[in-house]
Each structure stands twice: as C-alpha cells, then as structure tokens.
Coordinates of C-alpha atoms and ligand atoms in Angstrom, one line a residue:
M21 CA 28.8 -11.3 -15.7
G22 CA 27.5 -7.7 -15.3
V23 CA 23.5 -10.3 -15.2
L24 CA 25.4 -12.2 -11.8
R25 CA 26.4 -9.2 -10.6
Y26 CA 23.5 -7.9 -11.1
F27 CA 21.6 -10.3 -9.0
T28 CA 24.4 -10.5 -6.4
V29 CA 23.8 -7.1 -5.3
S30 CA 19.6 -7.5 -5.1
L31 CA 20.6 -11.1 -3.4
F32 CA 22.8 -8.3 -1.0
L33 CA 20.4 -5.3 -0.9
L34 CA 17.5 -8.7 0.1
C35 CA 19.6 -10.5 2.4
N36 CA 20.1 -6.7 3.8
Y37 CA 16.4 -5.9 4.2
N38 CA 15.5 -8.2 5.9
F39 CA 18.5 -7.8 8.5
V40 CA 17.1 -5.0 8.7
T41 CA 13.5 -5.8 10.0
A42 CA 14.7 -9.2 12.2
D43 CA 16.1 -6.7 14.4
N44 CA 12.8 -5.7 15.1
K45 CA 12.3 -7.5 18.6
V46 CA 9.7 -10.6 18.4
V47 CA 8.7 -10.2 22.5
C48 CA 6.2 -13.2 23.1
Y49 CA 5.1 -13.6 26.4
Y50 CA 4.3 -16.5 27.8
D51 CA 2.4 -17.9 31.1
S52 CA 3.1 -21.7 31.7
S53 CA -0.1 -21.4 34.5
A54 CA -1.8 -22.6 30.9
S55 CA -0.7 -26.1 31.1
Y56 CA -3.3 -26.6 34.0
R57 CA -6.1 -25.3 31.6
T58 CA -8.8 -28.3 30.1
G59 CA -9.1 -29.6 27.2
Q60 CA -8.2 -27.6 25.0
G61 CA -7.7 -24.7 26.2
K62 CA -4.3 -27.0 27.5
F63 CA -1.2 -25.9 26.5
E64 CA 1.7 -28.6 26.7
L65 CA 5.8 -27.2 25.2
S66 CA 5.6 -28.3 22.5
F67 CA 2.8 -26.1 21.7
L68 CA 5.9 -23.1 22.1
D69 CA 7.2 -24.8 18.5
N70 CA 5.2 -23.4 15.9
A71 CA 5.3 -19.4 17.4
L72 CA 9.4 -19.4 18.4
Q73 CA 10.1 -18.7 14.6
F74 CA 8.6 -15.6 15.5
C75 CA 10.0 -14.9 18.6
S76 CA 13.1 -13.4 19.7
H77 CA 12.3 -13.4 23.1
L78 CA 10.1 -15.5 25.0
I79 CA 10.0 -14.1 28.4
Y80 CA 8.7 -16.6 31.0
G81 CA 6.0 -16.5 33.5
Y82 CA 5.5 -16.5 36.2
A83 CA 8.0 -16.4 39.6
G84 CA 7.6 -14.4 42.5
I85 CA 9.3 -12.7 45.6
D86 CA 10.0 -15.3 49.6
E87 CA 8.4 -12.8 51.0
K88 CA 11.2 -13.7 54.2
T89 CA 14.1 -14.2 52.5
N90 CA 13.1 -12.1 49.8
K91 CA 15.0 -14.2 47.2
L92 CA 13.6 -14.4 43.4
K93 CA 11.4 -17.4 44.5
A94 CA 9.7 -20.4 42.2
L95 CA 6.3 -20.7 42.0
D96 CA 5.2 -23.3 41.3
E97 CA 7.7 -25.5 42.6
V98 CA 5.8 -29.1 40.9
L99 CA 5.8 -27.5 37.7
D100 CA 9.0 -25.6 37.0
L101 CA 11.2 -27.6 39.5
N102 CA 9.9 -30.8 39.7
Q103 CA 8.7 -31.2 36.5
H104 CA 12.6 -29.5 35.3
N105 CA 9.5 -26.8 33.3
Y106 CA 12.3 -23.8 33.5
Q107 CA 14.3 -26.2 32.4
K108 CA 13.0 -27.7 29.4
V109 CA 12.3 -23.7 28.3
T110 CA 16.0 -22.9 28.3
D111 CA 16.9 -25.8 26.8
L112 CA 14.2 -24.0 23.8
K113 CA 18.0 -22.0 22.7
R114 CA 20.0 -25.4 21.0
R115 CA 16.8 -25.4 18.1
F116 CA 15.8 -21.1 18.7
P117 CA 19.7 -20.4 19.0
G118 CA 18.5 -17.1 18.4
L119 CA 15.8 -16.8 21.2
K120 CA 15.9 -15.3 24.7
I121 CA 14.4 -16.5 26.9
F122 CA 14.4 -14.2 30.2
L123 CA 12.7 -15.2 33.9
S124 CA 9.6 -12.6 34.7
V125 CA 9.3 -11.3 38.4
G126 CA 5.8 -10.1 39.7
G127 CA 3.0 -9.7 37.0
G128 CA 0.1 -8.9 38.9
K129 CA 0.3 -13.1 39.3
D130 CA 2.4 -13.7 42.9
G131 CA 0.0 -13.8 45.2
T132 CA -4.3 -13.1 44.2
Y133 CA -6.2 -10.0 43.6
D134 CA -7.9 -9.1 46.4
D135 CA -4.3 -10.4 49.1
D136 CA -3.2 -7.1 51.0
R137 CA 0.0 -8.4 51.2
K138 CA 0.9 -8.9 46.8
V139 CA 1.9 -5.0 46.4
A140 CA 3.3 -4.6 50.1
K141 CA 6.7 -7.7 50.1
Y142 CA 7.1 -6.5 46.0
L143 CA 7.2 -2.3 48.2
E144 CA 9.1 -3.1 51.0
L145 CA 11.7 -4.8 49.5
L146 CA 12.2 -1.4 47.7
E147 CA 12.1 0.2 51.0
S148 CA 15.6 -2.2 51.6
A149 CA 19.3 -2.1 50.4
D150 CA 19.7 -5.1 51.9
K151 CA 16.9 -6.7 51.1
R152 CA 17.8 -5.3 46.9
T153 CA 21.2 -7.1 47.7
T154 CA 20.2 -10.0 48.6
F155 CA 17.4 -10.2 45.2
I156 CA 19.5 -9.7 42.9
N157 CA 22.2 -12.0 44.4
S158 CA 19.8 -14.4 44.2
A159 CA 18.4 -13.2 41.1
D160 CA 21.3 -13.6 39.5
S161 CA 22.4 -17.4 41.2
F162 CA 18.8 -18.7 40.3
L163 CA 19.0 -16.8 36.7
R164 CA 21.7 -18.9 35.6
T165 CA 20.9 -22.1 37.8
Y166 CA 17.8 -22.8 34.9
G167 CA 19.6 -21.6 32.0
F168 CA 17.3 -17.8 31.4
D169 CA 19.4 -15.0 29.0
G170 CA 17.9 -12.5 31.8
L171 CA 15.1 -11.0 34.9
D172 CA 12.3 -9.4 33.9
L173 CA 11.1 -6.8 35.9
S174 CA 6.9 -7.4 36.6
W175 CA 7.1 -5.5 39.2
E176 CA 3.9 -5.3 41.3
F177 CA 3.3 -1.1 41.7
P178 CA -0.2 0.0 43.5
E179 CA -2.2 0.7 40.3
T180 CA -4.2 3.4 40.1
K181 CA -8.2 3.6 41.7
P182 CA -10.2 3.1 38.8
K183 CA -12.6 6.0 37.5
K184 CA -15.8 5.5 39.1
K185 CA -18.8 5.8 37.1
R186 CA -21.3 8.8 38.4
G187 CA -23.9 11.5 37.8
K188 CA -23.4 15.1 37.7
I189 CA -24.4 15.3 41.4
S190 CA -22.1 12.4 42.0
G191 CA -19.4 13.6 40.0
W192 CA -19.2 16.6 42.0
F193 CA -19.2 14.9 45.1
N194 CA -16.8 12.4 44.5
S195 CA -13.9 15.5 43.3
L196 CA -14.9 17.6 46.8
K197 CA -14.6 14.6 48.3
K198 CA -11.2 13.9 46.6
K199 CA -10.1 17.6 48.2
I200 CA -11.3 16.9 50.9
V201 CA -9.4 13.0 51.4
G202 CA -7.6 12.7 49.1
E203 CA -9.5 9.6 47.1
D204 CA -6.4 9.1 44.5
E205 CA -3.5 9.0 47.1
V206 CA -2.3 5.5 47.4
D207 CA 0.7 5.1 48.7
E208 CA 2.1 7.6 50.6
K209 CA 5.9 7.3 49.8
A210 CA 5.7 6.8 46.4
G211 CA 8.4 9.8 45.8
E212 CA 10.7 6.9 48.1
H213 CA 9.5 4.1 45.5
K214 CA 10.4 5.5 42.7
E215 CA 14.1 6.4 44.0
E216 CA 14.5 2.9 45.5
F217 CA 12.9 0.8 42.3
T218 CA 16.4 3.4 39.7
A219 CA 18.5 1.6 43.1
L220 CA 17.7 -1.5 41.7
V221 CA 17.7 -1.4 38.2
R222 CA 20.9 0.5 38.1
D223 CA 22.0 -2.4 41.0
L224 CA 20.4 -5.2 39.8
K225 CA 22.7 -4.2 35.8
N226 CA 25.9 -3.5 37.5
K227 CA 25.9 -7.1 37.9
F228 CA 24.0 -9.3 35.7
K229 CA 26.3 -6.7 33.3
H230 CA 29.1 -9.4 33.9
E231 CA 27.6 -12.0 33.7
G232 CA 26.1 -11.1 30.2
L233 CA 22.4 -11.2 31.6
S234 CA 19.4 -8.5 29.8
V235 CA 16.8 -6.5 32.3
S236 CA 14.2 -5.6 31.4
L237 CA 11.6 -4.2 32.6
S238 CA 7.9 -5.1 31.2
V239 CA 5.3 -2.0 32.4
L240 CA 2.1 -3.3 33.9
P241 CA -1.0 -1.9 33.1
N242 CA -2.7 1.0 35.3
V243 CA 0.3 1.3 37.1
N244 CA 1.3 5.1 37.0
S245 CA 4.4 5.4 35.1
T246 CA 5.1 9.0 36.6
V247 CA 4.8 8.3 40.0
Y248 CA 6.9 4.9 39.9
Y249 CA 9.4 5.0 36.4
D250 CA 11.7 7.2 36.7
P251 CA 13.2 7.6 32.6
T252 CA 16.8 7.5 33.5
I253 CA 15.6 3.4 34.1
A254 CA 16.2 3.1 30.3
Q255 CA 19.8 3.7 30.9
Y256 CA 19.8 0.3 32.0
L257 CA 17.2 -1.7 31.0
D258 CA 18.0 -3.7 27.6
L259 CA 14.1 -3.3 26.9
I260 CA 10.8 -1.6 27.9
I261 CA 8.0 -3.5 27.4
V262 CA 4.9 -0.9 27.4
K263 CA 1.6 -3.1 28.8
A264 CA -0.2 -0.5 27.4
F265 CA -3.6 -2.9 27.2
D266 CA -6.4 -2.9 30.4
F267 CA -7.4 1.1 31.2
H268 CA -10.5 -0.6 31.3
T269 CA -11.7 -4.1 32.6
P270 CA -14.6 -6.1 34.8
K271 CA -12.6 -6.5 37.3
R272 CA -11.9 -2.0 38.4
N273 CA -14.9 -1.2 36.4
P274 CA -17.7 -3.4 36.8
K275 CA -20.6 -1.0 35.8
E276 CA -20.1 1.4 32.7
A277 CA -17.5 -1.6 29.9
D278 CA -15.4 0.8 27.9
Y279 CA -12.7 0.8 25.6
P280 CA -9.9 -0.9 27.4
T281 CA -7.1 -0.8 25.4
P282 CA -6.8 2.3 22.0
L283 CA -4.0 2.7 20.2
F284 CA -4.5 6.6 20.3
S285 CA -7.4 8.9 22.7
V286 CA -10.4 8.5 22.5
F287 CA -12.6 11.2 22.5
D288 CA -14.2 12.3 26.1
R289 CA -11.8 9.8 28.1
R290 CA -8.6 10.3 30.3
F291 CA -5.7 11.5 27.7
D292 CA -3.3 8.7 29.4
E293 CA -5.6 6.0 29.0
N294 CA -3.7 5.0 25.9
A295 CA -0.9 2.9 24.4
D296 CA 0.2 6.4 21.9
Y297 CA 0.3 7.9 25.3
Q298 CA 2.2 5.8 27.7
V299 CA 4.9 4.7 24.8
R300 CA 5.4 8.6 24.4
Y301 CA 6.1 9.0 28.3
W302 CA 9.2 7.3 27.8
S303 CA 10.7 8.0 24.4
E304 CA 9.8 12.1 25.3
H305 CA 11.8 12.3 28.6
G306 CA 14.5 10.9 26.1
T307 CA 14.1 7.3 25.9
P308 CA 16.2 5.2 22.8
R309 CA 12.7 4.4 20.5
N310 CA 14.6 1.2 19.8
K311 CA 14.4 0.4 23.8
I312 CA 10.9 1.0 24.3
I313 CA 8.0 -2.1 23.3
L314 CA 4.5 -2.0 22.2
A315 CA 2.7 -5.2 23.7
I316 CA -0.3 -6.2 22.2
P317 CA -3.1 -8.5 24.3
S318 CA -3.7 -11.7 22.0
F319 CA -7.4 -11.5 25.1
A320 CA -10.5 -10.2 25.4
R321 CA -13.1 -8.3 27.9
T322 CA -16.2 -9.0 28.6
W323 CA -18.4 -7.8 30.4
K324 CA -22.4 -8.7 31.0
M325 CA -24.7 -6.2 29.0
T326 CA -28.5 -5.7 30.4
E327 CA -31.4 -4.3 29.6
D328 CA -29.8 -1.1 30.1
S329 CA -27.4 -1.6 28.0
G330 CA -28.9 0.3 24.8
L331 CA -28.8 -1.1 22.0
T332 CA -25.4 0.2 20.1
G333 CA -23.2 -1.5 21.2
V334 CA -21.0 1.9 21.6
P335 CA -19.0 2.4 24.9
P336 CA -19.3 4.0 27.5
L337 CA -21.9 1.2 28.1
T338 CA -23.8 0.7 30.7
V339 CA -22.9 -3.6 31.9
E340 CA -23.5 -5.7 34.8
G341 CA -20.5 -7.0 35.8
E342 CA -18.1 -9.9 34.0
G343 CA -19.8 -11.3 30.9
L344 CA -19.5 -16.0 31.0
E345 CA -16.6 -17.9 31.2
G346 CA -14.9 -19.5 28.0
P347 CA -15.2 -23.0 27.5
Y348 CA -10.8 -23.2 27.6
T349 CA -10.1 -20.3 29.7
K350 CA -12.9 -20.8 32.0
T351 CA -12.6 -16.7 33.8
P352 CA -15.5 -14.5 34.0
G353 CA -14.3 -11.3 32.3
L354 CA -11.9 -12.9 29.6
L355 CA -11.9 -14.4 26.3
S356 CA -9.0 -16.1 23.8
H357 CA -8.3 -14.9 20.9
P358 CA -10.6 -19.7 19.7
E359 CA -13.1 -18.6 22.2
V360 CA -13.7 -14.9 20.6
C361 CA -13.3 -16.5 17.1
N362 CA -15.9 -19.5 17.9
K363 CA -18.3 -16.8 19.0
L364 CA -17.7 -14.4 15.9
T365 CA -18.7 -17.7 13.5
N366 CA -21.0 -19.4 15.5
I367 CA -23.7 -19.9 13.1
D368 CA -27.1 -20.5 15.7
I369 CA -28.8 -17.1 15.8
K370 CA -29.5 -17.4 20.1
H371 CA -25.3 -17.2 19.5
K372 CA -24.9 -14.5 16.7
L373 CA -22.5 -11.3 18.2
V374 CA -22.9 -8.1 16.4
K375 CA -18.7 -7.1 14.9
T376 CA -18.0 -3.7 14.9
G377 CA -14.3 -2.8 12.9
D378 CA -12.3 -0.5 13.5
P379 CA -11.0 1.6 10.9
T380 CA -9.5 4.5 11.7
G381 CA -7.5 2.2 14.8
R382 CA -7.7 4.1 16.7
H383 CA -9.8 2.5 19.9
G384 CA -9.6 -1.1 18.8
V385 CA -12.8 -3.4 17.5
F386 CA -15.5 -4.7 19.4
A387 CA -18.7 -7.7 19.2
Y388 CA -22.1 -7.6 21.2
R389 CA -24.8 -9.4 21.7
T390 CA -27.9 -7.0 23.4
V391 CA -30.7 -8.4 25.6
D392 CA -34.1 -9.3 24.1
N393 CA -36.8 -12.1 24.8
N394 CA -34.4 -14.9 22.4
N395 CA -31.2 -13.3 24.2
P396 CA -31.4 -13.5 28.1
E397 CA -27.4 -13.7 27.9
G398 CA -25.8 -10.3 26.3
I399 CA -22.6 -9.8 26.7
W400 CA -19.9 -6.7 24.9
I401 CA -16.7 -8.1 24.2
A402 CA -13.2 -5.7 23.5
Y403 CA -10.8 -8.3 21.7
E404 CA -7.9 -7.4 19.5
D405 CA -8.0 -9.0 16.5
V406 CA -5.8 -9.5 13.6
D407 CA -6.6 -6.1 11.7
S408 CA -6.0 -4.2 15.0
A409 CA -3.2 -5.8 16.4
G410 CA -1.6 -5.4 12.9
S411 CA -2.2 -1.8 13.7
K412 CA 0.2 -1.8 17.2
A413 CA 2.5 -3.2 15.1
S414 CA 2.8 -0.7 12.2
Y415 CA 2.4 2.1 14.9
A416 CA 5.9 0.9 16.7
R417 CA 7.5 0.4 13.1
E418 CA 7.0 4.1 12.0
R419 CA 8.1 5.0 15.0
G420 CA 10.7 3.3 15.1
L421 CA 10.5 1.0 18.1
G422 CA 12.3 -1.7 19.4
G423 CA 9.1 -3.6 18.0
I424 CA 6.9 -5.5 19.7
A425 CA 5.3 -8.2 22.9
I426 CA 2.5 -10.5 22.5
D427 CA 0.6 -11.3 26.2
D428 CA 0.9 -14.0 25.7
L429 CA 0.8 -17.2 23.7
T430 CA -1.2 -19.3 25.8
L431 CA -4.4 -16.9 25.3
D432 CA -3.9 -16.9 21.1
D433 CA -4.8 -19.4 19.3
F434 CA -2.1 -22.3 19.7
R435 CA -4.0 -25.4 17.9
G436 CA -4.9 -22.8 14.7
L437 CA -8.9 -24.3 16.1
C438 CA -11.0 -21.1 14.4
S439 CA -9.3 -20.4 10.8
G440 CA -6.5 -23.9 10.8
N441 CA -3.6 -20.6 11.1
K442 CA -1.9 -21.2 14.7
Y443 CA -1.0 -17.9 16.9
P444 CA -3.0 -15.2 14.2
V445 CA -2.7 -12.5 16.5
L446 CA 1.2 -13.5 16.4
R447 CA 1.9 -13.2 13.5
A448 CA -0.5 -10.8 11.8
A449 CA 1.7 -8.3 14.1
R450 CA 5.1 -9.9 13.2
L451 CA 3.9 -9.3 9.5
K452 CA 3.5 -6.0 9.8
L453 CA 6.5 -5.4 12.2
Ligands
NAG527 C1 -0.3 9.8 37.8 O1 0.7 10.9 38.2 C2 0.7 11.9 37.8 C3 1.9 12.8 38.2 O2 0.7 13.0 40.4 C4 -0.4 12.4 37.9 O3 -0.9 13.7 37.1 C5 -2.1 11.7 36.7 O4 -3.5 12.5 36.7 C6 -1.9 10.4 37.1 N1 -2.4 9.2 36.6 C7 -3.5 8.7 36.7 C8 -3.5 7.8 35.8 O5 -4.2 8.5 38.6

C-alpha cells in the first residue's frame, strides 16, 4: 500500500513537472516560400510532421496587405489558395490538437528589399482610423475562413540605418554630418506611428476576443523598439516574439562582418545590439515575462573574406559583401543549417573551415576559411549551432520568459541530411527549455 502510494505521489510529481515544462512555448515559423526551393532544399508540407511534436505554435509566413483596399491578402494565391496550402496547414490541428496556428502579415516578405512602397503602405494604413478598421475586419474574416487561430503582426516599420564602417577621420566627419542633417531620422512621423500602432493592436484585440482569436507581435530585426513599440501594447498581445538577430547582415554591412546574433553585449559594440537588451526592453517596461518569446535563427549569415580580412577570423572583419550561395537555399549571404553542417564536415582540404565555439555563450559561434593560394574563396559564417541555440533556450528558461521561437523550420535540417537528426536546432533548443 505504502509503495503504491509512493508511486502515485511520484507519478503525480512527475506529471506535474512535465506539465510545468510543457507550458513553455515553442513557436515555430514556417515560411511557405520554401516549397519553391529545389532538390534537397525543397520543403514539402509533410516535413512539418517531425517538427510539430515540439511546437506549441506554428506561424505561417507570410500574408500581405492589399495596397488599394487595405485588406489582408494572400501573398501567393496559387500556393496558399488554389493549392489549398492554408487549409492543409490548419487541418494539421486535427493531428496536433494542442497546436495553435497563426497567420503572419509582413515579415519583410510583402514587397522586395529595395521597394520604397514596401514599408510605406504599412505606415499609411496606420495613419487612418478607417483603414485600420478595414484591415481588422478583413483579417477577422480571413482567419476564420481558413481556420487560423490568430494573427501575427510582423509589421513592417522603417529599419534603423546600418552602422557605417569608419576610420578615425570619416568617423569624425560622419558625426558632424549627423548633427547637421539628422542622418538618423528615418521617419519624421515615428511618434504618431507608434501611437497608431498601439491603437491598431488594441482594436484588433477587442475584435478578436469575441471570436476566440489571438494576436501576436513579431518584433522584426533592426526596428527600433523604443521608437515604434509602446510597451503598454503588451496587454493586448498574447505573445511578443523578439527577433533578436540580424544586428549585422551582409546586406546592411557589406564591408564589415560582425556577430549577427549575440545573446549578451559584446565589448566595443552598440549596447542595444544583443538579444538580452531587446528582451529587457520589454520586461523592464512591465511586460509579463511569460508573454516574451526569444526567437532563435536556424540560418547563418555569410560574408566573403579577402586578403584584408586577416587570419584569426575574430570579428569585426574587413570583408567584401555576401558569401557564396549554398546548394539548397541558393541565396548569397545566407546558408541553411544543413548547408553549414555540410561545409563543416567536408573533408576536402580545399573546403576546410575553421570552427570557433563560444564557451561563454555570449556572442555566438562562427566558422571561416581564409583566402590563400589554395583557397581563392574565403568565407566567414556566423550561425547558430546546437550549443548556442541551447544557450538561448536556457536564457529564456532562467529569465522566466514565455519560451522560444525558431525562425524558421525550413532552414533547419528538416531532412536530417547532416547527422540523420531531423530539426537539430529546434530539438536542441526545446531540450533546454
Ligand atoms: C533607438 O531610439 C532611441 C530613442 O530615439 C535612441 O536613443 C537609440 O539610439 C536608437 N537605437 C538605434 C539602434 O538606432
């Protein structure tokens, strides 16, 4: 009897313990455009199955805004609607009953990188109460038509100006120029946009709560939170997903490679270019920690090393633009997790990379190949390995955050090409939560 009771009690404790950890959220982004990659990079919907056992939320990327009507719209009508991808994804809830599936609007995907109108339409929608109402009503019926559980606002705001690489003289000149022309002021109506965005989120919440729909915010990289997000919006949001990465990218910083995704501040860098600062912006302004989700990238940023880059690989480094594209993602400056992994395990001396870990867990890991007579192609790769992803998840757990996000599933090793282990980044992070 006593033994039975002992077992019952410990079983209870065990279940209770699991229940507590299961409360930590794992938000998984899914970028549907990955279905257009070819060969081993192509992401079929069926690959989601191996990930979803670890995910509490799936965020379908991306929807857009119709510039003429201000309504929420599918960005890829053929895939999303004609081929019923929206429906197929939301149907997954039958097999994964606890899963919440949100549709994300924006995300830097609604328009091309160089398009001036890309951000403008997001700001103009904010500026009119009528347009905001139109958008909210359209989102409401859109989500219900396709069976989504909520809307994720990956709202597109103007990005901060990238730091220029500067020597002493030009540094002095630039600070003078900044004082004269106000170079850093990218949006004169930023204060109004901040208030209007708060109104949009508040009204969305009021509309959605009657329908049982959720609202989340994805804080996009290089959007200045102080400028655009009034921390009081947290009360209207179910989740605030902080995309604390891409502080340096080969597009923004083509001449100088640096840690894109540090967890803590790095010596001699801007105080706000790290995940810890971005998370604390919200928590120190009163956001309940259990609403804050720390996003971890599954991809790498790469730069091309030259003769001027030196031999140690330690950033900041003089570089020359984007690193060569990989075989699956075919995008200069970007590599997926399996593409990095394949390079690291390549035994051919010509392709040999030097790998540098990060025992401090502060700045992230990198790998590189210098330029010499044998290797005309130098590359510097900053990425997330299973240890650094684990460090970020541990940080989220220790700080009592709501959980972590993986951005995104299609750039993790979804086929298990590298070690046979499917979704190594997602798994490593989940394990430490
Ligand atoms: C963000 O905005 C604040 C307030 O205007 C400013 O002090 C800070 O330097 C800005 N950060 C960046 C990265 O531009």
